[in-house]
PDB file of C-alpha atoms and ligand atoms in Angstrom:
ATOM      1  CA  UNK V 271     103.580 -37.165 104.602  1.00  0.00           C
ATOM      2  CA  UNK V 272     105.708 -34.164 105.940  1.00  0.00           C
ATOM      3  CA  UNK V 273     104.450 -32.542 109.300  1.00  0.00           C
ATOM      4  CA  UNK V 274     104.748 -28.544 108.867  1.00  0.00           C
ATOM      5  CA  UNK V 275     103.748 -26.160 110.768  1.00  0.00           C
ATOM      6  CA  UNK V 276     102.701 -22.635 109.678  1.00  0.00           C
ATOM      7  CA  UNK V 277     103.578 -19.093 111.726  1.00  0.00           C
ATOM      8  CA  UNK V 278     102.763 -15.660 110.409  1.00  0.00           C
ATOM      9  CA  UNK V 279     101.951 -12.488 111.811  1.00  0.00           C
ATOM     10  CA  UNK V 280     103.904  -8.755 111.778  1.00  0.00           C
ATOM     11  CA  UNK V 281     107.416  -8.407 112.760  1.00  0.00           C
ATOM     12  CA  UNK V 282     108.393  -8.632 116.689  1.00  0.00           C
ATOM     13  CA  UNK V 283     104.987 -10.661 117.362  1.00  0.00           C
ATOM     14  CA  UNK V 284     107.349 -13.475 118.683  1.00  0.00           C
ATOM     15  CA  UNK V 285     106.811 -15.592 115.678  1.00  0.00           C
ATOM     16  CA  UNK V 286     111.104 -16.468 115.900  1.00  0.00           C
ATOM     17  CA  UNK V 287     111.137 -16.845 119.522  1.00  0.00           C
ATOM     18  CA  UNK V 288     107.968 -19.387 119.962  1.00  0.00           C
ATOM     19  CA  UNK V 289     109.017 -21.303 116.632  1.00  0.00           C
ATOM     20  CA  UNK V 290     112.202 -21.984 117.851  1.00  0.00           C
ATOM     21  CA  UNK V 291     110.523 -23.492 121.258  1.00  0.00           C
ATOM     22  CA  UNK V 292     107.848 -25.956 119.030  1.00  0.00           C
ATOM     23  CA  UNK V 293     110.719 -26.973 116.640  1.00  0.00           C
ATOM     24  CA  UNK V 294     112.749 -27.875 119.912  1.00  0.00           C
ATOM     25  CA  UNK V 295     109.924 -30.216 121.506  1.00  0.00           C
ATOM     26  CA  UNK V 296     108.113 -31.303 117.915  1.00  0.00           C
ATOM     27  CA  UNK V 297     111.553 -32.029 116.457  1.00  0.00           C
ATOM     28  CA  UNK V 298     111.044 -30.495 113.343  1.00  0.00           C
ATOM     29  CA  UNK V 299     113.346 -27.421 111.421  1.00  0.00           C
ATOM     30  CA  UNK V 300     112.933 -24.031 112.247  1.00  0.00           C
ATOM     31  CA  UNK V 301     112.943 -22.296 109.043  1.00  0.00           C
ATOM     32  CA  UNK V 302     113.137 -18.657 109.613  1.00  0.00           C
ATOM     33  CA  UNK V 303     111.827 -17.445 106.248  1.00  0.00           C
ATOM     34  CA  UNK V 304     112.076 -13.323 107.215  1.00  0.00           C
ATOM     35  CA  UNK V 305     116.279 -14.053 107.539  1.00  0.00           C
ATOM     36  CA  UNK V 306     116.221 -15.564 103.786  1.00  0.00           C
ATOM     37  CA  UNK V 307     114.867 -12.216 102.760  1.00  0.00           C
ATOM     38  CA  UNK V 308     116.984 -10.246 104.913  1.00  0.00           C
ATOM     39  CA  UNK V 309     119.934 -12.621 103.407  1.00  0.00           C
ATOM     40  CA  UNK V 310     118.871 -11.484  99.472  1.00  0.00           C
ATOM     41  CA  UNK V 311     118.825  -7.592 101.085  1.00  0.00           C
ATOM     42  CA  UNK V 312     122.384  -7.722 102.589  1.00  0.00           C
ATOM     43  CA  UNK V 313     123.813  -9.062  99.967  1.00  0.00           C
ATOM     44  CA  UNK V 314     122.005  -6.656  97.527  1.00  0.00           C
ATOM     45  CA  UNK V 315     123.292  -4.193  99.554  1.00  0.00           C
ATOM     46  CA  UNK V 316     126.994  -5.302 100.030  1.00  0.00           C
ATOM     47  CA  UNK V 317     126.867  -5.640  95.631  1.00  0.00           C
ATOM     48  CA  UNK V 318     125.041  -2.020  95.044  1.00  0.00           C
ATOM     49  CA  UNK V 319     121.928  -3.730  94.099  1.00  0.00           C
ATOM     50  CA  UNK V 320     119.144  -1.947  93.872  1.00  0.00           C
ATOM     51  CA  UNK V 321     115.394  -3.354  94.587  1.00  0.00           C
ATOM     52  CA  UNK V 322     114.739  -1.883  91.402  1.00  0.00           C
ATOM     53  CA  UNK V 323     117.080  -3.656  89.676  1.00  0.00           C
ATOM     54  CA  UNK V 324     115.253  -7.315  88.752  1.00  0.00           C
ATOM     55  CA  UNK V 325     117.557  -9.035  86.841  1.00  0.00           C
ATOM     56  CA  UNK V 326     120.841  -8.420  88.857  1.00  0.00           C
ATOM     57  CA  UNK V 327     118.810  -9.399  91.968  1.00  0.00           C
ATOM     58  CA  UNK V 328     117.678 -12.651  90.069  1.00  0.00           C
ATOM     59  CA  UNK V 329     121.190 -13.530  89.319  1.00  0.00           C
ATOM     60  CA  UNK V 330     122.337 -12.780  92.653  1.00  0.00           C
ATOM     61  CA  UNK V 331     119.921 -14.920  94.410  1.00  0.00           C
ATOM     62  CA  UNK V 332     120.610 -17.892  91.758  1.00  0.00           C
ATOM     63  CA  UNK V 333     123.972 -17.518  93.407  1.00  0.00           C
ATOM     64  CA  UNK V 334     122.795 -17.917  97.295  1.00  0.00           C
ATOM     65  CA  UNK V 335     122.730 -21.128  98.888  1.00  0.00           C
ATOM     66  CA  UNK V 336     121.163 -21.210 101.688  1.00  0.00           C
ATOM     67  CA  UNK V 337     119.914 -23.664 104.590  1.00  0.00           C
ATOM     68  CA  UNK V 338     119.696 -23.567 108.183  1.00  0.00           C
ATOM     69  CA  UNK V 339     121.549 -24.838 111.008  1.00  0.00           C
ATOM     70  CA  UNK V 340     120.783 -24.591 114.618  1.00  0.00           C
ATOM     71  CA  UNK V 341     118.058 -21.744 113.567  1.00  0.00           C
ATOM     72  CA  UNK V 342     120.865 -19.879 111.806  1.00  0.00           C
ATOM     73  CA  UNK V 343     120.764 -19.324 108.305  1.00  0.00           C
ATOM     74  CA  UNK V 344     123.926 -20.277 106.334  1.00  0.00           C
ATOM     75  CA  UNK V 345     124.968 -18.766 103.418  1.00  0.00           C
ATOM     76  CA  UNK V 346     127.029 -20.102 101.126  1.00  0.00           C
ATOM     77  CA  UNK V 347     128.514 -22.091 103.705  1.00  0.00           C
ATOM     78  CA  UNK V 348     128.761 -19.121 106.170  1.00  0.00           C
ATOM     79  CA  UNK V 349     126.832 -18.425 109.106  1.00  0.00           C
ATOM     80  CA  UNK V 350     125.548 -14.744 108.947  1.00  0.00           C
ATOM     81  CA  UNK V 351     122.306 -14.676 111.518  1.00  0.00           C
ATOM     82  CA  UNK V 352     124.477 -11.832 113.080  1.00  0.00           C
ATOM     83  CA  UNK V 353     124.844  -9.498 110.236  1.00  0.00           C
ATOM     84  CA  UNK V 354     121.086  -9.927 109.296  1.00  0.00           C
ATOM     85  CA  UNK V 355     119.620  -8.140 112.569  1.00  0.00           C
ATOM     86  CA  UNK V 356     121.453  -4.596 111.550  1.00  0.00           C
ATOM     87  CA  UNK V 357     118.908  -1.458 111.611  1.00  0.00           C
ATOM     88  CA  UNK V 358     120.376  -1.447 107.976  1.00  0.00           C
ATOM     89  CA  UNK V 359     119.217  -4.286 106.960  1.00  0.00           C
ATOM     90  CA  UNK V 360     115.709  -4.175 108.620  1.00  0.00           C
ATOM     91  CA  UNK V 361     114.897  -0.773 106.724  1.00  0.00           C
ATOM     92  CA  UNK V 362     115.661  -1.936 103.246  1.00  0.00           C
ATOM     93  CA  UNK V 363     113.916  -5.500 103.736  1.00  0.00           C
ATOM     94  CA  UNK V 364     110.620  -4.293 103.368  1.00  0.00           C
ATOM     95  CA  UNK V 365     111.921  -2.948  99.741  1.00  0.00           C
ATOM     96  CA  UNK V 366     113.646  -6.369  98.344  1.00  0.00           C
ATOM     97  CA  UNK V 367     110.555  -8.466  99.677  1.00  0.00           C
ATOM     98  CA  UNK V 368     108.054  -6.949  97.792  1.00  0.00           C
ATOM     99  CA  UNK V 369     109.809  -7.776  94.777  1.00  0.00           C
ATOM    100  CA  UNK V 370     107.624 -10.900  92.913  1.00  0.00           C
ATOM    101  CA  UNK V 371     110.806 -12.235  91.173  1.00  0.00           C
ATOM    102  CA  UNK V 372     112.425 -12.564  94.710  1.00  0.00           C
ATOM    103  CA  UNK V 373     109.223 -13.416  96.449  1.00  0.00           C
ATOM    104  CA  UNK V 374     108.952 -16.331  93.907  1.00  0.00           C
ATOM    105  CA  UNK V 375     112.674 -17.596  93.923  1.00  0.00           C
ATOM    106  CA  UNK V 376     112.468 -17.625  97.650  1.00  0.00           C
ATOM    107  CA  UNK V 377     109.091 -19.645  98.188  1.00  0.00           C
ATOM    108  CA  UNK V 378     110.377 -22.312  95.551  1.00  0.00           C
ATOM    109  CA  UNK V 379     113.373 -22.747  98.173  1.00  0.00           C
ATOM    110  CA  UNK V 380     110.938 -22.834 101.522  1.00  0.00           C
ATOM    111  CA  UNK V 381     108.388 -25.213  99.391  1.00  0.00           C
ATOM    112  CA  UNK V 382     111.998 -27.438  98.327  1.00  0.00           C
ATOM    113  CA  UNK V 383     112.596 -27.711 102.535  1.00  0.00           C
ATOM    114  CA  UNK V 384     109.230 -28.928 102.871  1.00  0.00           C
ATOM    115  CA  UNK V 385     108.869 -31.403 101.015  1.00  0.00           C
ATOM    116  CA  UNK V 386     112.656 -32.691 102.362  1.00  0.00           C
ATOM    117  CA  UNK V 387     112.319 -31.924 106.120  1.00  0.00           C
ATOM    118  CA  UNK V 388     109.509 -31.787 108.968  1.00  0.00           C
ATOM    119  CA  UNK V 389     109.355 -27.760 109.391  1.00  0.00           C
ATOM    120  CA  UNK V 390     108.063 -25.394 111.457  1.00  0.00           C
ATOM    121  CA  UNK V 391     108.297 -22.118 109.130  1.00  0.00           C
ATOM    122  CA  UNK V 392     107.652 -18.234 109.974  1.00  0.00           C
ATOM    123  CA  UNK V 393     107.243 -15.202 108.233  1.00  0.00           C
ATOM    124  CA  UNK V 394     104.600 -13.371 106.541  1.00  0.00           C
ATOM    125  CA  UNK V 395     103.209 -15.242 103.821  1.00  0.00           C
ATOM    126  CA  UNK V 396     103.593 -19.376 105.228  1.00  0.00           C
ATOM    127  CA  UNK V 397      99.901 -19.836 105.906  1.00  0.00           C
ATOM    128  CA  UNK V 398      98.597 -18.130 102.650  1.00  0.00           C
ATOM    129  CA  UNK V 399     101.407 -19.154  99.827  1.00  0.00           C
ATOM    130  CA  UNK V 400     103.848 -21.397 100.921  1.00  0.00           C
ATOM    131  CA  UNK V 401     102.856 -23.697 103.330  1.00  0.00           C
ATOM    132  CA  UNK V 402      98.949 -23.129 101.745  1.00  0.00           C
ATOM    133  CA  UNK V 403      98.104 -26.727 102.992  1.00  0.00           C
ATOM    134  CA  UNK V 404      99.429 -26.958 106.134  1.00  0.00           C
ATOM    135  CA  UNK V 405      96.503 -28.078 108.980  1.00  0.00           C
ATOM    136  CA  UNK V 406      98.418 -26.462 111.571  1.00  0.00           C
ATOM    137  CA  UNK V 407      98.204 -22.619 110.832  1.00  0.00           C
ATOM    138  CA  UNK V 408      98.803 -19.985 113.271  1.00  0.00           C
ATOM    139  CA  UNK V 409      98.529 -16.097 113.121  1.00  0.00           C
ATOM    140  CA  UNK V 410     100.178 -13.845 115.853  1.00  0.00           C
ATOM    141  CA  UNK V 411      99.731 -10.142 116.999  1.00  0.00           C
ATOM    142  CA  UNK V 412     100.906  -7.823 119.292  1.00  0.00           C
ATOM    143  CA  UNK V 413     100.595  -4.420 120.014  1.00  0.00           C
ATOM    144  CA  UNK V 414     103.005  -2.363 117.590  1.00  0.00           C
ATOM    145  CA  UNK V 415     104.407  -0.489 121.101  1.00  0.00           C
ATOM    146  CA  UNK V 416     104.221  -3.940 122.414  1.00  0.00           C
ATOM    147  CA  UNK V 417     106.340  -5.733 119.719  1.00  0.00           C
ATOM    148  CA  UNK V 418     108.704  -2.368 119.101  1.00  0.00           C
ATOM    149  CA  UNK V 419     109.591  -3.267 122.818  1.00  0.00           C
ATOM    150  CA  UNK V 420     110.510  -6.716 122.024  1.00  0.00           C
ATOM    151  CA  UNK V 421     113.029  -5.699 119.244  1.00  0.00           C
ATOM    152  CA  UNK V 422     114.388  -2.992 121.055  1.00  0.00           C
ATOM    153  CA  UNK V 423     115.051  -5.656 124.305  1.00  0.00           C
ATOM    154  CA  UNK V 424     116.439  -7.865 121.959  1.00  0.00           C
ATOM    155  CA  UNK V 425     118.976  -6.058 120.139  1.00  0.00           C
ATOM    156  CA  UNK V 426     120.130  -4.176 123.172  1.00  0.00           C
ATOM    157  CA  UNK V 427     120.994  -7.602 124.582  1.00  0.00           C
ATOM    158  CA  UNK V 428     122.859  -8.390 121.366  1.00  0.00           C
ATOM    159  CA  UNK V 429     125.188  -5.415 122.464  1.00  0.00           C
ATOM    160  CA  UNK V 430     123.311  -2.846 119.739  1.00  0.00           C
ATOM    161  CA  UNK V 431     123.094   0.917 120.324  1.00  0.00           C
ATOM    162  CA  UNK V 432     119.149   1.423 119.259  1.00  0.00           C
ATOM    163  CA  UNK V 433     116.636   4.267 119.997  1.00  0.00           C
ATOM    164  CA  UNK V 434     113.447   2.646 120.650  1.00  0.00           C
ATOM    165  CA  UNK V 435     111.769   5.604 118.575  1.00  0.00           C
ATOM    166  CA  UNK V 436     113.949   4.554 116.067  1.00  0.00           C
ATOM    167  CA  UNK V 437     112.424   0.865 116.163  1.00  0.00           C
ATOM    168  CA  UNK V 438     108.805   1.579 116.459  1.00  0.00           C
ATOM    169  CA  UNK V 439     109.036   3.869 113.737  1.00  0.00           C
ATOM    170  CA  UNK V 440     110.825   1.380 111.461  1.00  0.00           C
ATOM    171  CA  UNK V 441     108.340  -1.421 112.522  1.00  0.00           C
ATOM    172  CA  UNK V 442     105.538   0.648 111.852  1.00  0.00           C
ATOM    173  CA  UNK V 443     106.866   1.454 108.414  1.00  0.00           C
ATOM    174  CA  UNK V 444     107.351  -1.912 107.694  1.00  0.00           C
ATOM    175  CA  UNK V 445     104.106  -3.501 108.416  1.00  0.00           C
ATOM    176  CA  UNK V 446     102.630  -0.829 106.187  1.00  0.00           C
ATOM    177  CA  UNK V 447     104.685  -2.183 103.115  1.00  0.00           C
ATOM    178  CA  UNK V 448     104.695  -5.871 104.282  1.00  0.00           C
ATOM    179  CA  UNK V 449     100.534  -5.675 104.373  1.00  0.00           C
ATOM    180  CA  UNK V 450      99.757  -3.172 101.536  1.00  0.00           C
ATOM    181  CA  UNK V 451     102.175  -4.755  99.123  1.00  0.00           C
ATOM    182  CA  UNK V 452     100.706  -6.293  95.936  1.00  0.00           C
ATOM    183  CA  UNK V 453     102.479  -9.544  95.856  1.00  0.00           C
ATOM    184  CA  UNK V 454     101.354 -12.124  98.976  1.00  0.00           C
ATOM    185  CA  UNK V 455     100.704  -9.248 101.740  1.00  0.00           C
ATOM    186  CA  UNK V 456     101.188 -10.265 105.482  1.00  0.00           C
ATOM    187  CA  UNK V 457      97.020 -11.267 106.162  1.00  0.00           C
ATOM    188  CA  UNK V 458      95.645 -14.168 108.232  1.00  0.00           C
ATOM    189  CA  UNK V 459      94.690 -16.913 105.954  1.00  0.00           C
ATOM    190  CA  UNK V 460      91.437 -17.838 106.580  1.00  0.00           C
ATOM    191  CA  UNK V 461      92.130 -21.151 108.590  1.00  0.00           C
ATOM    192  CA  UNK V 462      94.364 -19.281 110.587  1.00  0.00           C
ATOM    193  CA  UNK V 463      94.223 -19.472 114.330  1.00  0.00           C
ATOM    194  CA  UNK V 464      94.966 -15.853 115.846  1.00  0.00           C
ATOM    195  CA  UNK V 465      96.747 -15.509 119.157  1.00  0.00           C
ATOM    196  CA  UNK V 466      96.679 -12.019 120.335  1.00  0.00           C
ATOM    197  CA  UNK V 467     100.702 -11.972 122.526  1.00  0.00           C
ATOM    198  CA  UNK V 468     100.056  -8.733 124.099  1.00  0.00           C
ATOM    199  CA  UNK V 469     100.330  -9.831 127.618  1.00  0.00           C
ATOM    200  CA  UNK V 470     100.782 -13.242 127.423  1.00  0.00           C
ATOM    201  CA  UNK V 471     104.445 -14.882 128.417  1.00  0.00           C
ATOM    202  CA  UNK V 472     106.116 -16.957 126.010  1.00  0.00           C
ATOM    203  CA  UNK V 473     105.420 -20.198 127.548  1.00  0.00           C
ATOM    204  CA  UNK V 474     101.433 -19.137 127.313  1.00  0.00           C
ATOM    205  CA  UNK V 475     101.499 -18.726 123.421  1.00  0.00           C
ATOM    206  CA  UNK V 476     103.501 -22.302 123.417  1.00  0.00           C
ATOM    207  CA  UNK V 477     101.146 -23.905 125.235  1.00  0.00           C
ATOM    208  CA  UNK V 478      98.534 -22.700 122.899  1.00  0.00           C
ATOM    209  CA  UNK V 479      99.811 -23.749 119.983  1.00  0.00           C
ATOM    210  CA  UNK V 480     100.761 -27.195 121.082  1.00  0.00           C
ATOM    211  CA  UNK V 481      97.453 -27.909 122.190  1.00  0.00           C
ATOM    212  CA  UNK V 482      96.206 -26.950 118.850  1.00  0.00           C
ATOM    213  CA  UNK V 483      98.880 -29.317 117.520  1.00  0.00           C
ATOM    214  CA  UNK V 484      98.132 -32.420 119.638  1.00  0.00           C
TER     215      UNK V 484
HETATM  216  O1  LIG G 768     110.512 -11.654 110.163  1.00  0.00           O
HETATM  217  P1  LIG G 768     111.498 -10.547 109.791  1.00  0.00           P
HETATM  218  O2  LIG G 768     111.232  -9.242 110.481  1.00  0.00           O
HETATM  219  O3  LIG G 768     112.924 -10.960 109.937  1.00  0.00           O
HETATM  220  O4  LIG G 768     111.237 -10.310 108.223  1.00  0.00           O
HETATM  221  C1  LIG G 768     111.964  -9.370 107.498  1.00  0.00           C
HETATM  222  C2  LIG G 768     111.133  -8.821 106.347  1.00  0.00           C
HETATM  223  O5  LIG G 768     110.982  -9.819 105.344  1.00  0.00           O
HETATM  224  C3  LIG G 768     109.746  -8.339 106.692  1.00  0.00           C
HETATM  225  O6  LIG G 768     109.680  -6.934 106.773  1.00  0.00           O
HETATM  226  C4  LIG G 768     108.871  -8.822 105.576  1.00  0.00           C
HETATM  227  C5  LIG G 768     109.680  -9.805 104.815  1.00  0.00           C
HETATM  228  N1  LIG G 768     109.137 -11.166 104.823  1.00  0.00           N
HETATM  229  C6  LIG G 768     108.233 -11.494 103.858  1.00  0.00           C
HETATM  230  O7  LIG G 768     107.842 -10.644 103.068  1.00  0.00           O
HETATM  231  N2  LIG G 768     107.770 -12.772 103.766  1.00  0.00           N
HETATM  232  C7  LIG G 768     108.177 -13.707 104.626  1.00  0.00           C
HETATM  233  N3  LIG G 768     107.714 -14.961 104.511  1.00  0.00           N
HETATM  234  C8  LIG G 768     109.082 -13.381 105.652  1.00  0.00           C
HETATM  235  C9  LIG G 768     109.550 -12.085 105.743  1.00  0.00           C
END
């Protein structure tokens, strides 16, 4: 049997930072499910793709390997976990991921990885849809100020010139789409444990977890 380990909750919660942490000391893979979509949205974007446009976005993704390595997604044999943090990206990822056709392409690949490798996965829809039978589940929140902070920190350390305005409002934008979509929205799945991060330090929400874990 597979170990995997389940991680959901809105964007800049901490879901990438504290995944990458448990993968480290459970040795398992951190599968970062939120850069796959990203992935299918820059591409779309670099080929003129609209979301609207199903079966050129089916064909395109057909055409994406992808896997990760050291927490970075590959693609087609190229790293590109840089490119998939632009503001461009972020606004237009909302839009692709509500798409079923892409939604069900890209579980099939995250449900593929877990069946091959001990994961620890994150992302919005892990605990309800793809990892549905996982016993470790975990759900985290934040504040949206709170988790618009965290972004904004983040990217301005990657050397990014970002109005924090600019990333609160996008955030806030996206969790509407990501939870009022029709197609697997971003909800806590029943047996879910919820850990509130507002406040708490990274090694805190670890801690948590692993306990739950052990
Ligand atoms: O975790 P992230 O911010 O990089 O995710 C980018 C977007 O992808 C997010 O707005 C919602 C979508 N997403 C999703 O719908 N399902 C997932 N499992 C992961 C991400």
């Amino acid at each position: 049997m597979r170990i995997s380990v389940a991680i959901d909750g809105p964007a800049g919660a901490g879901k990438s930072t504290i995944a990458k942490i448990i993968a480290k000391k459970l040795n398992l893979m951190y599968i970062n499910t939120g850069a796959m979509y990203r992935a299918v949205t820059l591409e779309a974007i670099k080929s003129d793709i609209s979301f609207k446009d199903i079966d050129k976005l089916s064909s395109l993704i057909d055409k994406m390997e992808m896997h990760f390595e050291r927490d970075n997604l590959i693609l087609n044999g190229i790293d590109i976990q840089e490119e998939l943090s632009s503001l461009q990206v972020s606004s237009n990822v909302s839009n692709y991921a509500q798409v079923p056709e892409v939604r069900e392409k890209l579980v099939y690949l995250q449900q593929k990885m877990s069946k091959k490798f001990d994961v620890i996965m994150d992302g919005r829809d892990i605990g309800t849809v793809v990892l549905k039978d996982s016993p470790y589940k975990f759900f985290l929140t934040a504040s949206s100020e709170e988790r618009a902070r965290r972004r904004h920190e983040e990217l301005i350390s990657k050397g990014m010139k970002v109005e924090f305005d600019e990333i609160l409002e996008d955030m806030k934008k996206r969790d509407f789409i990501d939870t009022h979509r029709e197609t697997d929205p971003l909800r806590k799945a029943d047996d879910a444990i919820e850990i509130d991060t507002t406040g708490l330090d990274i090694d805190g929400v670890v801690n948590k977890i692993l306990e739950y874990i052990k």
